Amino acid sequence: MKVGTAEADPGETATGYRTVTDLPVGGSERLPVTVLNGSDTGPTVWVTGTIHGDEPTGTEVIHDVTDRVDVDELAGTVVCLPVMNPAGFRTASRTSYYHGDDPNRYFGRAAADSAARPRVQQVICERVYDDISATADALMPLHTSWVATHPYTIQPRVPYGGNRSVSDAAVLRDRLVELAEAFGLPVVNQFPPSEIEAGNLQHSLTGAAVADGIPAFTPELGGRLVVERDVAAAAVDGVWNVLHALEMVDRPADRHPEFALDDDGRLRRFDGPHADVAGIVRYRVAEGEFVEAGDVVADVVDPHGAVKTDVAVERDGYVLSRREGAAVYENDVLLDMAVPDDTPLLMESE
Ligand SMILES: [Zn+2]
């Protein structure tokens, strides 16, 4: 197994770099790679981190995973890309600084998608994705969310139509539901189909992989910028338990019920409520709490602290994140929530 300069025979571990583009004043942009090639045959799983450069938790989790895996006890291969966005990582920012693009919206775009030449970030994504899609039997892109976030896993919706029958899509759905559950954090389904398209989420790494038939899901490992050690430790166990579900390792790791939400019904992502007026937000709730439709979750106050309005939620659900900052403009989103999902996980593609 060879990715970039990291080449490992069965029973070997190798580290190296995958060069993705040249830099203007010399040198190259290179992604660090670790290949853990098990002494037994089995699936190939890719684990990627920090495609958003302000999300260092994925990097640390991958370092701990590579420490824990013993290739003599591994069936199959784990390929790790701990820093997917080196430019963003250097500056602790979400995007890469080449042109300020979000790298996680550039996967699986057809060449015919645009008449214009792709910008360098898209070229980088295409190069890396060629490597991933050539061998991946499963994929875990590790992320974090807003600073104040309860950890969870985004479970993507699975498209059918075009080259994929409904029954093939159902097989893929069942596989990824099994793996997302094995990871062990609360599972929250992706936005409904119309919002996926509006947000270009079909071009996230997870969205592109699932469209190509690779089971993938997106753990959101707490807040960005600082590694939350307890969440990172749960994620290392989570990656391990996915390897166990794929029969690549013998014994399972610990589960982490401390992050469970009370309701185990189907949940999906929901952004809301919104601020009706500009002002300074004061939250009455925190991440992980359950709220009911009509509950007041925040006040918007004026610069002297007098309440201008209160803000109620329109849906029952869990608070996943409070948005960062206190200054709000009219129509700003205040919370990321998990609300009951009545939309099927299978969705018709165009
Ligand atoms: Zn992210």
Coordinates of N, CA, C and O in Angstrom, one line a residue, residues 120-299:
V120 N -6.7 26.3 -7.3 CA -5.7 25.4 -6.8 C -6.3 24.5 -5.6 O -6.0 23.3 -5.5
Q121 N -7.2 25.1 -4.8 CA -7.7 24.3 -3.7 C -8.6 23.1 -4.3 O -8.5 22.0 -3.7
Q122 N -9.3 23.4 -5.3 CA -10.1 22.3 -6.0 C -9.2 21.3 -6.6 O -9.4 20.1 -6.5
V123 N -8.1 21.7 -7.2 CA -7.1 20.8 -7.8 C -6.5 19.9 -6.7 O -6.4 18.6 -6.9
I124 N -6.2 20.5 -5.6 CA -5.7 19.7 -4.4 C -6.7 18.7 -4.0 O -6.4 17.5 -3.8
C125 N -7.9 19.1 -3.8 CA -9.0 18.2 -3.4 C -9.2 17.0 -4.4 O -9.3 15.9 -3.9
E126 N -9.1 17.3 -5.6 CA -9.3 16.3 -6.7 C -8.1 15.3 -6.6 O -8.4 14.1 -6.7
R127 N -6.9 15.8 -6.4 CA -5.8 14.8 -6.3 C -5.9 13.9 -5.1 O -5.7 12.7 -5.1
V128 N -6.3 14.5 -3.9 CA -6.4 13.7 -2.7 C -7.6 12.7 -2.8 O -7.5 11.6 -2.5
Y129 N -8.6 13.2 -3.4 CA -9.8 12.4 -3.5 C -9.6 11.2 -4.5 O -10.1 10.1 -4.3
D130 N -8.8 11.4 -5.5 CA -8.4 10.3 -6.4 C -7.8 9.1 -5.6 O -8.1 8.0 -5.8
D131 N -6.9 9.5 -4.7 CA -6.2 8.5 -3.8 C -7.2 7.8 -2.9 O -7.2 6.6 -2.8
I132 N -8.1 8.6 -2.3 CA -9.1 8.1 -1.3 C -10.0 7.1 -2.0 O -10.2 6.0 -1.6
S133 N -10.6 7.6 -3.1 CA -11.7 6.8 -3.8 C -11.1 5.6 -4.4 O -11.9 4.6 -4.7
A134 N -9.8 5.5 -4.7 CA -9.3 4.4 -5.4 C -9.2 3.1 -4.4 O -9.3 2.0 -4.9
T135 N -9.2 3.4 -3.1 CA -9.0 2.3 -2.2 C -10.0 2.2 -1.0 O -10.0 1.2 -0.3
A136 N -10.7 3.3 -0.7 CA -11.4 3.4 0.5 C -12.7 2.4 0.5 O -13.5 2.5 -0.4
D137 N -12.7 1.6 1.6 CA -13.9 0.8 1.8 C -14.8 1.5 2.9 O -16.0 1.2 3.0
A138 N -14.2 2.5 3.6 CA -15.0 3.3 4.5 C -14.1 4.5 4.8 O -12.9 4.5 4.6
L139 N -14.8 5.6 5.2 CA -14.1 6.9 5.4 C -14.6 7.6 6.6 O -15.8 7.7 6.7
M140 N -13.7 8.2 7.4 CA -14.1 9.0 8.5 C -13.4 10.4 8.5 O -12.3 10.5 8.9
P141 N -14.0 11.4 7.9 CA -13.4 12.7 8.0 C -13.8 13.4 9.3 O -15.0 13.6 9.6
L142 N -12.8 13.6 10.2 CA -13.0 14.1 11.5 C -13.1 15.7 11.5 O -12.2 16.3 10.9
H143 N -14.1 16.2 12.2 CA -14.3 17.6 12.2 C -14.6 18.1 13.6 O -14.8 17.2 14.5
T144 N -14.7 19.4 13.8 CA -15.3 20.0 15.0 C -16.3 21.0 14.5 O -16.3 21.4 13.3
S145 N -17.0 21.6 15.5 CA -18.1 22.6 15.1 C -17.8 23.9 15.8 O -16.6 24.2 16.1
W146 N -18.8 24.7 16.2 CA -18.6 25.9 16.9 C -18.0 25.7 18.3 O -18.1 24.6 18.8
V147 N -17.4 26.7 18.9 CA -16.7 26.5 20.1 C -17.5 25.8 21.2 O -17.1 24.9 21.9
A148 N -18.8 26.2 21.3 CA -19.7 25.6 22.3 C -20.5 24.6 21.7 O -21.6 24.9 21.2
T149 N -20.1 23.3 21.6 CA -20.7 22.3 20.9 C -20.8 21.0 21.7 O -19.8 20.6 22.3
H150 N -21.9 20.3 21.7 CA -22.0 18.9 22.2 C -21.6 18.0 21.0 O -22.1 18.1 19.9
P151 N -20.7 17.0 21.3 CA -20.2 16.2 20.2 C -21.3 15.3 19.6 O -22.2 14.8 20.3
Y152 N -21.2 15.1 18.3 CA -22.2 14.3 17.6 C -21.6 13.8 16.3 O -20.5 14.3 15.9
T153 N -22.3 13.0 15.6 CA -21.9 12.5 14.3 C -23.0 12.9 13.3 O -24.2 12.6 13.5
I154 N -22.6 13.6 12.2 CA -23.5 13.9 11.1 C -23.5 12.6 10.2 O -22.5 12.2 9.7
Q155 N -24.8 12.1 10.1 CA -25.0 10.9 9.2 C -25.5 11.5 7.8 O -26.6 12.1 7.8
P156 N -24.8 11.2 6.8 CA -25.2 11.8 5.5 C -26.4 11.1 4.9 O -26.7 9.9 5.3
R157 N -27.2 11.7 4.0 CA -28.2 11.1 3.3 C -27.6 10.4 2.1 O -26.5 10.8 1.6
V158 N -28.2 9.3 1.6 CA -27.7 8.5 0.6 C -28.5 8.6 -0.7 O -29.6 8.3 -0.7
P159 N -27.8 9.1 -1.8 CA -28.6 9.3 -3.0 C -28.8 8.0 -3.8 O -27.9 7.1 -3.8
Y160 N -29.9 8.0 -4.5 CA -30.1 6.9 -5.5 C -30.6 7.6 -6.8 O -30.8 8.8 -6.8
G161 N -30.7 6.7 -7.8 CA -30.9 7.3 -9.1 C -29.6 7.4 -9.9 O -28.6 7.1 -9.3
G162 N -29.7 7.7 -11.2 CA -28.5 7.7 -12.0 C -28.0 6.2 -12.1 O -28.7 5.3 -12.5
N163 N -26.7 6.0 -11.6 CA -26.1 4.7 -11.7 C -26.5 3.8 -10.5 O -26.1 2.7 -10.4
R164 N -27.3 4.3 -9.5 CA -27.5 3.5 -8.3 C -29.0 3.3 -8.1 O -29.8 4.2 -8.1
S165 N -29.3 2.0 -8.0 CA -30.7 1.6 -7.7 C -31.0 1.9 -6.3 O -30.2 2.1 -5.4
V166 N -32.3 1.9 -6.0 CA -32.8 2.1 -4.6 C -32.3 1.0 -3.7 O -31.8 1.2 -2.6
S167 N -32.2 -0.3 -4.2 CA -31.8 -1.4 -3.3 C -30.3 -1.3 -3.0 O -29.8 -1.5 -1.9
D168 N -29.5 -0.9 -4.0 CA -28.1 -0.6 -3.8 C -27.9 0.5 -2.8 O -27.0 0.4 -1.9
A169 N -28.6 1.6 -2.9 CA -28.5 2.7 -2.0 C -28.9 2.2 -0.6 O -28.3 2.7 0.4
A170 N -29.9 1.3 -0.5 CA -30.3 0.9 0.9 C -29.2 0.0 1.5 O -29.0 0.1 2.7
V171 N -28.5 -0.7 0.7 CA -27.4 -1.5 1.3 C -26.3 -0.6 1.8 O -25.8 -0.7 2.9
L172 N -26.0 0.5 1.1 CA -25.0 1.5 1.5 C -25.5 2.2 2.8 O -24.7 2.4 3.7
R173 N -26.8 2.6 2.8 CA -27.3 3.2 3.9 C -27.2 2.4 5.2 O -26.7 2.8 6.2
D174 N -27.5 1.1 5.0 CA -27.5 0.2 6.2 C -26.1 0.1 6.7 O -25.8 0.0 7.9
R175 N -25.1 0.0 5.8 CA -23.7 -0.1 6.2 C -23.3 1.2 7.0 O -22.6 1.1 8.0
L176 N -23.6 2.3 6.4 CA -23.1 3.5 7.1 C -23.8 3.8 8.4 O -23.2 4.4 9.3
V177 N -25.1 3.4 8.5 CA -25.8 3.5 9.7 C -25.1 2.7 10.8 O -24.9 3.1 11.9
E178 N -24.7 1.5 10.4 CA -24.0 0.5 11.3 C -22.7 1.2 11.8 O -22.4 1.1 13.0
L179 N -22.0 1.7 10.9 CA -20.6 2.3 11.2 C -20.8 3.6 12.1 O -20.0 3.8 13.0
A180 N -21.7 4.4 11.7 CA -21.9 5.6 12.5 C -22.4 5.3 13.9 O -21.9 6.0 14.9
E181 N -23.2 4.3 14.0 CA -23.6 3.9 15.4 C -22.4 3.3 16.1 O -22.2 3.6 17.3
A182 N -21.5 2.6 15.4 CA -20.4 2.0 16.1 C -19.4 3.1 16.6 O -18.8 2.9 17.7
F183 N -19.4 4.2 15.9 CA -18.5 5.3 16.4 C -18.9 5.8 17.8 O -18.0 6.2 18.5
G184 N -20.2 5.8 18.1 CA -20.6 5.9 19.4 C -21.1 7.3 19.9 O -21.5 7.4 21.0
L185 N -20.9 8.3 19.1 CA -21.5 9.6 19.4 C -23.0 9.7 19.0 O -23.4 8.9 18.1
P186 N -23.8 10.6 19.5 CA -25.1 10.7 19.1 C -25.2 11.0 17.6 O -24.4 11.8 17.0
V187 N -26.1 10.3 16.9 CA -26.1 10.4 15.4 C -27.2 11.4 15.0 O -28.4 11.3 15.5
V188 N -26.9 12.3 14.2 CA -27.8 13.4 13.7 C -27.7 13.4 12.2 O -26.7 13.6 11.6
N189 N -28.9 13.1 11.6 CA -28.9 13.0 10.1 C -28.6 14.4 9.5 O -28.9 15.5 10.1
Q190 N -28.1 14.4 8.3 CA -27.8 15.6 7.5 C -29.1 16.4 7.3 O -30.2 15.9 7.5
F191 N -29.0 17.7 6.9 CA -30.1 18.5 6.6 C -31.0 17.8 5.5 O -30.5 16.9 4.8
P192 N -32.2 18.2 5.3 CA -33.0 17.6 4.2 C -32.4 18.0 2.9 O -31.6 18.9 2.8
P193 N -32.8 17.2 1.8 CA -32.1 17.3 0.5 C -32.0 18.8 0.0 O -30.9 19.1 -0.5
S194 N -33.0 19.6 0.1 CA -32.9 20.9 -0.5 C -31.9 21.8 0.1 O -31.2 22.6 -0.5
E195 N -31.7 21.6 1.5 CA -30.7 22.3 2.2 C -29.3 21.8 1.9 O -28.3 22.6 2.0
I196 N -29.2 20.5 1.6 CA -27.9 19.9 1.3 C -27.3 20.6 0.1 O -26.2 21.1 0.0
E197 N -28.2 20.8 -0.9 CA -27.8 21.4 -2.2 C -27.5 22.9 -2.0 O -26.5 23.4 -2.5
A198 N -28.3 23.5 -1.2 CA -28.1 25.0 -1.0 C -26.7 25.2 -0.3 O -26.1 26.2 -0.6
G199 N -26.4 24.3 0.5 CA -25.1 24.4 1.3 C -23.9 23.8 0.6 O -22.8 23.7 1.1
N200 N -24.2 23.2 -0.6 CA -23.1 22.5 -1.4 C -22.5 21.4 -0.6 O -21.4 21.0 -0.8
L201 N -23.3 20.8 0.3 CA -22.8 19.7 1.1 C -22.6 18.4 0.4 O -21.9 17.5 0.8
Q202 N -23.2 18.3 -0.8 CA -22.9 17.1 -1.7 C -21.4 17.2 -2.1 O -20.9 16.1 -2.6
H203 N -20.7 18.3 -2.0 CA -19.3 18.4 -2.4 C -18.4 18.4 -1.1 O -17.2 18.8 -1.3
S204 N -18.9 18.1 0.0 CA -18.0 17.8 1.2 C -17.4 16.5 0.9 O -17.8 15.7 0.0
L205 N -16.3 16.2 1.6 CA -15.7 14.9 1.4 C -16.6 13.7 1.7 O -16.7 12.8 0.9
T206 N -17.4 13.8 2.8 CA -18.3 12.8 3.1 C -19.4 12.7 2.0 O -19.8 11.6 1.6
G207 N -20.0 13.8 1.6 CA -21.0 13.8 0.6 C -20.5 13.2 -0.7 O -21.3 12.4 -1.3
A208 N -19.3 13.5 -1.1 CA -18.8 13.0 -2.4 C -18.6 11.5 -2.3 O -18.9 10.7 -3.2
A209 N -18.0 11.1 -1.1 CA -17.7 9.6 -0.9 C -19.0 8.8 -1.0 O -19.0 7.8 -1.6
V210 N -20.0 9.3 -0.3 CA -21.3 8.5 -0.2 C -21.9 8.5 -1.6 O -22.4 7.4 -2.0
A211 N -21.8 9.5 -2.4 CA -22.3 9.5 -3.8 C -21.5 8.5 -4.6 O -22.1 8.0 -5.6
D212 N -20.3 8.2 -4.2 CA -19.5 7.2 -4.9 C -19.6 5.8 -4.3 O -18.8 4.9 -4.7
G213 N -20.5 5.6 -3.4 CA -20.7 4.3 -2.8 C -19.8 3.9 -1.6 O -19.8 2.8 -1.2
I214 N -19.1 4.9 -1.1 CA -18.2 4.6 0.0 C -18.9 5.0 1.3 O -19.3 6.2 1.5
P215 N -19.1 4.1 2.3 CA -19.7 4.5 3.5 C -18.8 5.5 4.3 O -17.6 5.3 4.5
A216 N -19.4 6.6 4.6 CA -18.7 7.7 5.3 C -19.6 8.5 6.1 O -20.8 8.5 5.9
F217 N -19.1 9.1 7.2 CA -19.9 9.9 8.1 C -19.0 11.0 8.7 O -17.7 10.8 8.6
T218 N -19.5 12.0 9.3 CA -18.7 13.1 9.8 C -18.9 13.3 11.3 O -19.8 14.0 11.7
P219 N -17.9 12.8 12.1 CA -18.0 13.1 13.5 C -17.7 14.6 13.7 O -16.7 15.2 13.1
E220 N -18.4 15.3 14.6 CA -18.2 16.7 15.0 C -17.7 16.6 16.4 O -18.5 16.5 17.4
L221 N -16.4 16.7 16.6 CA -15.8 16.4 17.9 C -15.7 17.6 18.8 O -14.6 18.0 19.2
G222 N -16.9 18.1 19.2 CA -16.9 19.3 20.1 C -16.6 20.5 19.3 O -16.8 20.7 18.1
G223 N -15.9 21.5 20.1 CA -15.7 22.8 19.5 C -14.4 22.9 18.8 O -13.5 22.1 19.0
R224 N -14.2 24.0 18.0 CA -13.0 24.2 17.2 C -11.9 24.9 18.0 O -12.2 25.3 19.2
L225 N -10.8 25.0 17.4 CA -9.6 25.8 17.9 C -8.9 25.2 19.1 O -7.6 25.3 19.2
V226 N -9.6 24.5 20.0 CA -8.9 23.9 21.1 C -9.3 22.4 21.2 O -10.5 22.2 21.1
V227 N -8.4 21.5 21.4 CA -8.8 20.1 21.5 C -9.4 19.8 22.9 O -8.9 20.2 23.9
E228 N -10.7 19.3 22.8 CA -11.3 18.9 24.1 C -10.9 17.4 24.3 O -11.3 16.5 23.6
R229 N -10.1 17.3 25.4 CA -9.5 16.0 25.5 C -10.5 14.8 25.7 O -10.3 13.7 25.3
D230 N -11.5 15.1 26.5 CA -12.5 14.0 26.7 C -13.2 13.5 25.4 O -13.4 12.4 25.2
V231 N -13.5 14.5 24.6 CA -14.1 14.2 23.3 C -13.1 13.5 22.4 O -13.5 12.5 21.7
A232 N -11.9 14.0 22.4 CA -10.9 13.3 21.5 C -10.7 11.9 22.0 O -10.5 11.0 21.1
A233 N -10.6 11.6 23.3 CA -10.5 10.2 23.7 C -11.6 9.4 23.3 O -11.4 8.2 22.9
A234 N -12.9 9.9 23.3 CA -14.0 9.2 22.9 C -13.9 8.9 21.4 O -14.4 7.8 20.9
A235 N -13.3 9.8 20.6 CA -13.2 9.7 19.2 C -12.2 8.6 18.8 O -12.4 7.9 17.9
V236 N -11.1 8.5 19.6 CA -10.1 7.5 19.4 C -10.8 6.1 19.6 O -10.7 5.2 18.7
D237 N -11.6 6.0 20.7 CA -12.3 4.7 20.9 C -13.4 4.5 19.7 O -13.6 3.4 19.3
G238 N -13.9 5.7 19.3 CA -14.9 5.6 18.2 C -14.3 5.0 16.9 O -14.9 4.1 16.3
V239 N -13.2 5.5 16.5 CA -12.5 5.0 15.3 C -12.2 3.5 15.5 O -12.4 2.7 14.6
W240 N -11.7 3.2 16.7 CA -11.4 1.8 17.0 C -12.7 0.9 16.9 O -12.6 -0.2 16.3
N241 N -13.8 1.4 17.4 CA -15.0 0.6 17.3 C -15.5 0.5 15.9 O -16.2 -0.5 15.6
V242 N -15.2 1.4 15.0 CA -15.6 1.3 13.6 C -14.7 0.2 13.0 O -15.2 -0.7 12.2
L243 N -13.4 0.2 13.3 CA -12.5 -0.9 12.8 C -13.0 -2.2 13.3 O -13.0 -3.2 12.6
H244 N -13.5 -2.3 14.6 CA -14.1 -3.5 15.1 C -15.3 -3.9 14.4 O -15.5 -5.1 14.0
A245 N -16.2 -3.0 14.1 CA -17.4 -3.3 13.3 C -17.1 -3.9 11.9 O -17.8 -4.7 11.3
L246 N -15.9 -3.4 11.4 CA -15.5 -3.9 10.1 C -14.6 -5.2 10.2 O -14.0 -5.6 9.2
E247 N -14.5 -5.7 11.4 CA -13.8 -7.0 11.7 C -12.3 -6.8 11.4 O -11.7 -7.8 11.0
M248 N -11.8 -5.6 11.6 CA -10.3 -5.4 11.4 C -9.5 -5.6 12.7 O -8.3 -5.8 12.6
V249 N -10.2 -5.4 13.8 CA -9.5 -5.6 15.1 C -10.4 -6.6 15.9 O -11.6 -6.6 15.7
D250 N -9.8 -7.3 16.9 CA -10.5 -8.3 17.6 C -11.5 -7.8 18.7 O -12.6 -8.1 18.7
R251 N -10.9 -7.0 19.5 CA -11.7 -6.5 20.7 C -12.2 -5.1 20.5 O -11.5 -4.3 20.0
P252 N -13.5 -4.8 21.0 CA -14.0 -3.5 20.9 C -13.3 -2.6 22.0 O -12.8 -3.1 22.9
A253 N -13.4 -1.3 21.7 CA -12.9 -0.3 22.7 C -14.1 0.1 23.6 O -15.3 -0.3 23.4
D254 N -13.9 1.0 24.6 CA -14.9 1.5 25.5 C -16.0 2.3 24.6 O -15.6 2.9 23.6
R255 N -17.2 2.2 25.1 CA -18.3 3.1 24.6 C -18.3 4.4 25.5 O -17.8 4.4 26.6
H256 N -19.0 5.4 25.0 CA -19.0 6.7 25.7 C -20.4 7.2 25.9 O -20.8 8.2 25.3
P257 N -21.2 6.6 26.8 CA -22.6 7.0 27.1 C -22.7 8.4 27.7 O -23.7 9.0 27.6
E258 N -21.5 8.9 28.2 CA -21.6 10.3 28.8 C -22.0 11.3 27.7 O -22.4 12.4 28.1
F259 N -21.8 11.0 26.4 CA -22.2 12.0 25.4 C -23.6 11.7 24.8 O -24.0 12.4 23.8
A260 N -24.2 10.6 25.2 CA -25.5 10.3 24.6 C -26.6 11.4 24.9 O -26.5 12.1 25.9
L261 N -27.5 11.5 24.0 CA -28.7 12.3 24.2 C -29.8 11.4 24.6 O -29.8 10.2 24.3
D262 N -30.7 11.9 25.5 CA -31.7 11.0 26.1 C -32.6 10.3 25.0 O -32.9 9.2 25.2
D263 N -32.9 11.0 24.0 CA -33.8 10.5 23.0 C -33.0 9.8 21.9 O -32.1 10.3 21.3
D264 N -33.4 8.5 21.7 CA -32.7 7.8 20.6 C -33.5 7.7 19.3 O -33.2 6.9 18.5
G265 N -34.5 8.5 19.2 CA -35.2 8.6 18.0 C -34.4 9.2 16.9 O -33.3 9.7 17.1
R266 N -34.9 9.2 15.6 CA -34.1 9.8 14.5 C -34.1 11.3 14.6 O -35.1 12.0 14.8
L267 N -32.9 11.9 14.5 CA -32.7 13.3 14.6 C -32.1 13.8 13.4 O -31.4 13.1 12.7
R268 N -32.3 15.1 13.1 CA -31.6 15.7 11.9 C -31.1 17.1 12.3 O -31.5 17.7 13.3
R269 N -30.2 17.6 11.5 CA -29.7 19.0 11.7 C -30.7 20.0 11.5 O -31.5 19.8 10.5
F270 N -30.7 21.1 12.2 CA -31.6 22.2 12.1 C -30.9 23.4 12.5 O -30.4 23.4 13.7
D271 N -30.9 24.5 11.7 CA -30.4 25.7 12.1 C -31.5 26.7 12.6 O -32.3 27.1 11.8
G272 N -31.5 27.1 13.8 CA -32.5 28.0 14.3 C -32.5 27.9 15.8 O -31.9 27.1 16.4
P273 N -33.2 28.9 16.4 CA -34.0 30.0 15.8 C -33.1 31.1 15.4 O -31.9 31.0 15.5
H274 N -33.7 32.1 14.8 CA -33.0 33.3 14.3 C -33.3 34.5 15.1 O -34.4 34.5 15.8
A275 N -32.4 35.4 15.1 CA -32.7 36.7 15.8 C -33.5 37.6 14.9 O -33.2 37.7 13.7
D276 N -34.6 38.1 15.4 CA -35.4 39.0 14.6 C -34.9 40.4 14.5 O -35.2 41.2 13.6
V277 N -34.1 40.8 15.5 CA -33.6 42.2 15.5 C -32.1 42.1 15.8 O -31.6 41.1 16.4
A278 N -31.4 43.2 15.5 CA -29.9 43.3 15.8 C -29.8 43.6 17.3 O -30.6 44.2 17.9
G279 N -28.7 43.1 17.8 CA -28.4 43.4 19.2 C -27.3 42.5 19.8 O -26.5 42.0 19.0
I280 N -27.4 42.3 21.1 CA -26.4 41.5 21.8 C -27.1 40.3 22.3 O -28.1 40.5 23.1
V281 N -26.7 39.1 21.9 CA -27.4 37.9 22.4 C -27.0 37.4 23.7 O -25.8 37.5 24.0
R282 N -27.9 37.0 24.6 CA -27.7 36.4 25.8 C -28.4 35.1 25.8 O -29.6 35.1 25.8
Y283 N -27.7 34.0 25.8 CA -28.3 32.7 25.8 C -28.9 32.2 27.1 O -28.2 32.5 28.2
R284 N -30.0 31.6 27.1 CA -30.6 31.0 28.3 C -30.3 29.5 28.3 O -30.7 28.8 29.3
V285 N -29.8 28.9 27.2 CA -29.6 27.4 27.2 C -28.1 27.2 26.8 O -27.4 28.1 26.3
A286 N -27.7 25.9 26.9 CA -26.4 25.5 26.5 C -26.4 24.2 25.8 O -27.5 23.5 25.7
E287 N -25.3 23.9 25.1 CA -25.2 22.7 24.3 C -25.6 21.5 25.1 O -25.2 21.3 26.2
G288 N -26.3 20.5 24.4 CA -26.7 19.3 25.1 C -28.0 19.3 25.7 O -28.6 18.3 26.0
E289 N -28.6 20.5 25.9 CA -29.9 20.6 26.6 C -31.1 20.3 25.6 O -31.0 20.6 24.4
F290 N -32.1 19.8 26.1 CA -33.4 19.6 25.4 C -34.3 20.8 25.5 O -34.4 21.2 26.6
V291 N -34.9 21.2 24.4 CA -35.8 22.4 24.5 C -37.1 22.0 23.8 O -37.1 21.1 22.9
E292 N -38.2 22.6 24.2 CA -39.5 22.3 23.5 C -39.9 23.6 22.7 O -39.6 24.7 23.1
A293 N -40.6 23.3 21.7 CA -41.1 24.4 20.8 C -41.8 25.4 21.7 O -42.6 25.1 22.6
G294 N -41.4 26.7 21.5 CA -42.0 27.8 22.3 C -41.1 28.2 23.5 O -41.3 29.3 24.0
D295 N -40.2 27.4 23.8 CA -39.3 27.8 24.9 C -38.4 29.0 24.5 O -37.9 29.0 23.4
V296 N -38.3 29.9 25.4 CA -37.4 31.0 25.1 C -35.9 30.6 25.4 O -35.6 30.1 26.5
V297 N -35.1 30.7 24.4 CA -33.7 30.2 24.5 C -32.7 31.3 24.6 O -31.5 31.0 24.9
A298 N -33.1 32.5 24.2 CA -32.1 33.6 24.3 C -32.9 35.0 24.4 O -34.0 35.0 24.0
D299 N -32.2 35.9 24.8 CA -32.6 37.3 24.8 C -31.7 38.1 23.9 O -30.5 37.8 23.9

